XYZ file of C-alpha atoms in Angstrom:
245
model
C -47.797 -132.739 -56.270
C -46.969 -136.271 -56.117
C -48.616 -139.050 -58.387
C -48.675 -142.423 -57.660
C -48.734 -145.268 -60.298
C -48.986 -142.663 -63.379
C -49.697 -143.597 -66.560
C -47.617 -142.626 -70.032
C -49.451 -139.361 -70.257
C -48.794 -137.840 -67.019
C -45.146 -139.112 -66.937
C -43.545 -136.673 -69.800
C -44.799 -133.394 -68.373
C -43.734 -134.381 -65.132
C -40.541 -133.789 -62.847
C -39.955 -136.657 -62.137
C -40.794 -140.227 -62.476
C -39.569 -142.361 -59.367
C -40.012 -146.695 -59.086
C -39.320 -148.579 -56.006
C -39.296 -152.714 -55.225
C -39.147 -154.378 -52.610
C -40.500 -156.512 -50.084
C -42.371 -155.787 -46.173
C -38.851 -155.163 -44.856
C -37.922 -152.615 -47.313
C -36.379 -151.509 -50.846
C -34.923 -153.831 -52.607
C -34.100 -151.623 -55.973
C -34.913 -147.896 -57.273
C -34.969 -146.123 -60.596
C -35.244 -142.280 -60.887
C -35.300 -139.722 -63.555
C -35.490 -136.285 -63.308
C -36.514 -133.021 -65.438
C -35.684 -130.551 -62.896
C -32.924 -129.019 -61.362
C -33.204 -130.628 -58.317
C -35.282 -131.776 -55.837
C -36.410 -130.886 -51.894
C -36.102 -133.231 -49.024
C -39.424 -132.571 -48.388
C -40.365 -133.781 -51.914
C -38.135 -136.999 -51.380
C -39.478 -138.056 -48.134
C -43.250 -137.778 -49.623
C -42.071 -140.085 -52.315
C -40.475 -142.436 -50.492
C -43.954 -142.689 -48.253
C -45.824 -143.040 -51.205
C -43.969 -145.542 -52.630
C -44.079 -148.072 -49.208
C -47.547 -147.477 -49.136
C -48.130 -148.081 -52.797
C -46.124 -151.475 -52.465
C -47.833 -152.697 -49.498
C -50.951 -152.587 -50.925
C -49.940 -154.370 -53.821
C -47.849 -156.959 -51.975
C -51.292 -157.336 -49.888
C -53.233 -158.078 -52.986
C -50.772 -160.595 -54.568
C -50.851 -162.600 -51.492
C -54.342 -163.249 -51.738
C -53.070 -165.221 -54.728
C -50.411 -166.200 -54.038
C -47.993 -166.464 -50.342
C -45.412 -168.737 -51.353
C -43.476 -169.729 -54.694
C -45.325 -172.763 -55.738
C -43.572 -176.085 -54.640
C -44.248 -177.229 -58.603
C -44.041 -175.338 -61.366
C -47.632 -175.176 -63.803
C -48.020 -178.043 -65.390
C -48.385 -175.777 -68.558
C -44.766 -173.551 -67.495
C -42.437 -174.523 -70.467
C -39.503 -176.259 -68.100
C -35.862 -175.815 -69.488
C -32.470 -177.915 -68.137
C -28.865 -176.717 -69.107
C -25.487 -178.349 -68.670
C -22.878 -179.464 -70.659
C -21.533 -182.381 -72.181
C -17.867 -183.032 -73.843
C -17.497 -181.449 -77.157
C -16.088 -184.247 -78.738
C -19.011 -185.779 -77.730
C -21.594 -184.056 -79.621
C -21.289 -185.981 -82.707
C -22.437 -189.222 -80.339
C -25.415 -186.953 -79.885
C -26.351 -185.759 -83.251
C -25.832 -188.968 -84.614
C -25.301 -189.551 -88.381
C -27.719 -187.497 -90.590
C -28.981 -186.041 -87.114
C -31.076 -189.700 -86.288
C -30.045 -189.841 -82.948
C -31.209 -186.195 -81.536
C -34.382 -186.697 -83.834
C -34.806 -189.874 -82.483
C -34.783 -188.036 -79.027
C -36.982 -185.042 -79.926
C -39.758 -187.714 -81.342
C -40.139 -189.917 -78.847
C -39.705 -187.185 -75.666
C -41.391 -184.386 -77.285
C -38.449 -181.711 -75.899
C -37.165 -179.070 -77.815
C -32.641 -178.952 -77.650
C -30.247 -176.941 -78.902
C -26.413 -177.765 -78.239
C -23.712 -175.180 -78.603
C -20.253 -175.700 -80.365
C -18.966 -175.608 -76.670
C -21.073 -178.578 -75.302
C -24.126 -176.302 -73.970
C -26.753 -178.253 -74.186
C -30.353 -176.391 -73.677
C -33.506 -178.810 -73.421
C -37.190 -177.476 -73.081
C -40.349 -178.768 -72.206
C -43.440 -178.572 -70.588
C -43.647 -182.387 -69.154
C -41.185 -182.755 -66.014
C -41.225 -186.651 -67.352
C -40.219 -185.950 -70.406
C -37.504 -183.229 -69.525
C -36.101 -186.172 -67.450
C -36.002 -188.703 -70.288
C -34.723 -186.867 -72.216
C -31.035 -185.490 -70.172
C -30.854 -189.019 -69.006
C -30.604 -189.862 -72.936
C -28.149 -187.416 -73.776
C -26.010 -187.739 -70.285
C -26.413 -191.669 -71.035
C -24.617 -191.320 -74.601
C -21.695 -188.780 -73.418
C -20.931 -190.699 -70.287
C -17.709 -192.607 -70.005
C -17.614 -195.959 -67.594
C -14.785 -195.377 -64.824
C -12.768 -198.101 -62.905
C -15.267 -199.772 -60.125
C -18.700 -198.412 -61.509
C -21.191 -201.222 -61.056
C -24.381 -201.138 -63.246
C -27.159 -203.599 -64.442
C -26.253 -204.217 -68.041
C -28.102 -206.582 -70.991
C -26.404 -209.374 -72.626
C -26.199 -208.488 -76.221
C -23.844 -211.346 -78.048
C -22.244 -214.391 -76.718
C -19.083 -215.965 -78.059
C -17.031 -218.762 -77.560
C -14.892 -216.643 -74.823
C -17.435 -214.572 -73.477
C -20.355 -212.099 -73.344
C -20.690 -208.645 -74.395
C -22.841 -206.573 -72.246
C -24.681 -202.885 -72.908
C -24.039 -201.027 -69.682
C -25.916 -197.815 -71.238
C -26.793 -197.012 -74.585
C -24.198 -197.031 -77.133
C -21.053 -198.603 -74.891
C -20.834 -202.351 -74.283
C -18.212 -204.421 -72.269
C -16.784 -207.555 -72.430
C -17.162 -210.708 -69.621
C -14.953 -212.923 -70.079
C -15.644 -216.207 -69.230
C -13.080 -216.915 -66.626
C -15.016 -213.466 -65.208
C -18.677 -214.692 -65.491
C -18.405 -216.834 -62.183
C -16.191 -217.779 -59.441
C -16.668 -221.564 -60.636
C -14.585 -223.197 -64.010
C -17.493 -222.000 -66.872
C -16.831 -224.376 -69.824
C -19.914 -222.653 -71.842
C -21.329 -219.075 -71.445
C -24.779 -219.987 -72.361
C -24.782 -222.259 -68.831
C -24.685 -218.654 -67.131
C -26.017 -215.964 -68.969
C -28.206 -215.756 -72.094
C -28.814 -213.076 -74.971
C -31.408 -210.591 -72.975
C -30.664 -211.255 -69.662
C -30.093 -208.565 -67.264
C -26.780 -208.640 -65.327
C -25.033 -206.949 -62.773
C -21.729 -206.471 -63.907
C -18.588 -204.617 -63.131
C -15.726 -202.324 -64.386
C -12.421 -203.901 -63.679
C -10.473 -202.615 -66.524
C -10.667 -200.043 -69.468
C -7.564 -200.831 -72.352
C -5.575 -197.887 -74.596
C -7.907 -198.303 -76.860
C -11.400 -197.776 -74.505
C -12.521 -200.991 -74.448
C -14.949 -202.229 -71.688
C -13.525 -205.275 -69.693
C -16.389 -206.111 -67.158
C -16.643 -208.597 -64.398
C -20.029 -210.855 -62.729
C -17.201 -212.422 -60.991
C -16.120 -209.763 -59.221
C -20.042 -208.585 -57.610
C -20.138 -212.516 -56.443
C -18.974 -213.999 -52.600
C -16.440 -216.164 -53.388
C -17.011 -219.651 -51.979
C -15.518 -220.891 -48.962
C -13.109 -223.858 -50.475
C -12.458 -227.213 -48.065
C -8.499 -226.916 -47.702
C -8.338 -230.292 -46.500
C -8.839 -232.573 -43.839
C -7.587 -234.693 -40.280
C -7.845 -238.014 -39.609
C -7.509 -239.708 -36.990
C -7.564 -243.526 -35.817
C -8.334 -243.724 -32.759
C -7.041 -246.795 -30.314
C -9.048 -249.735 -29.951
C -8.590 -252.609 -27.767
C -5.437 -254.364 -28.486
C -4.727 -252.093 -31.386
C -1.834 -250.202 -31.459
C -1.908 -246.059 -31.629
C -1.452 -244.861 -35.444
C -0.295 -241.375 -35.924
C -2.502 -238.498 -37.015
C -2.376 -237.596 -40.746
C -3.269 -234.580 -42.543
C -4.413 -235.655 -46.525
């Protein structure tokens, strides 16, 4: 005789204990163990029966909960986000003592863990937070590249220019002959500490330093080359010729 959905009891004196998945269209996976020598087609086939009829019924009652895989996880499903950074970069991350992940953990509430290889592993159950908290880490491994643009914040002036954050922990230098198109005699006429800037990557030295450019995101102003003129004849005046100055 054939059982369906046995419990622990009836499975050890049994014959055989048989599972099937799958879905309306069909098996997806089986598992079978056996105790007996073998088995009859006849025995097969009723399992096989059993077993579409079994999973019908309970793909009919799990509908009535559910159709669809929800568009949004629960807002109480713990949410987890792996990739990997640079492993020389993890040190950036820990920071010195660890202040810089702690720093991360306390004010996003995530858990991470980061592997010797650069796997980094962050869990949460806020979306928001989850969020915050890769753009952090992603933020403090990144490297700028050659023609990135971003809206950095003026963090020191000097006499020959201003340094600008672009993200957290890299800055870049403007130059002053790159802060406008126009001679700047003073950086404070153009930018102060604070102020947000769009700025660009023109160049990145040996040694990784930042050179940035304002210059460079502005239309450059349509110059007057020059000009004609002209004298034109009068009445008993004689004809001058046309000069360029």
């Amino acid at each position: 005789k054939i059982l369906t959905d046995i419990q622990d009891l009836e499975d050890g004196p049994g014959g055989m204990d048989f599972k099937a998945a799958g879905t309306y269209d069909g098996i997806t996976a089986i598992q079978m163990d056996t105790k007996t020598h073998g088995l009859t087609l006849e025995i097969i086939k009723n399992t096989f029966e059993k077993a579409l009829k079994a999973r019908l019924e309970i793909i009919e009652a799990m509908n009535k909960t559910i159709s669809a895989p929800r568009k949004e996880l629960s807002p109480y499903a713990p949410r987890v986000t792996v990739f990997h950074i640079d492993p020389e970069k993890i040190r950036d991350v820990i920071g010195p003592g660890g202040k810089i992940i702690n720093e991360i953990i306390s004010k996003t509430g995530v858990a991470i863990d980061i592997e010797n290889d650069g796997m980094v592993a962050i869990t949460s159950t806020s979306q928001k937070a989850l969020e915050k908290a890769v753009d952090w880490i992603k933020d403090l491994t990144r490297e700028a590249k050659v023609g990135e643009t971003f809206q950095g914040k003026v963090t020191r002036i000097l006499d020959f220019g201003a340094f600008v954050e672009i993200f957290p922990g890299q800055e870049g230098l403007v130059h002053i002959s790159e802060l406008d198109h126009r001679h700047i005699n003073n950086v404070k006429d153009v930018v102060q500490i604070g102020d947000i800037v769009p700025v660009k990557v023109i160049k990145i030295d040996e040694q990784g330093r930042v050179n940035l450019s304002m210059k460079a995101l502005k239309s450059a102003p349509t110059h007057y080359q020059g000009y004609s003129r002209e004298f034109s004849k009068k009445p008993g005046q004689k004809n001058f010729p046309q000069h360029r100055y």
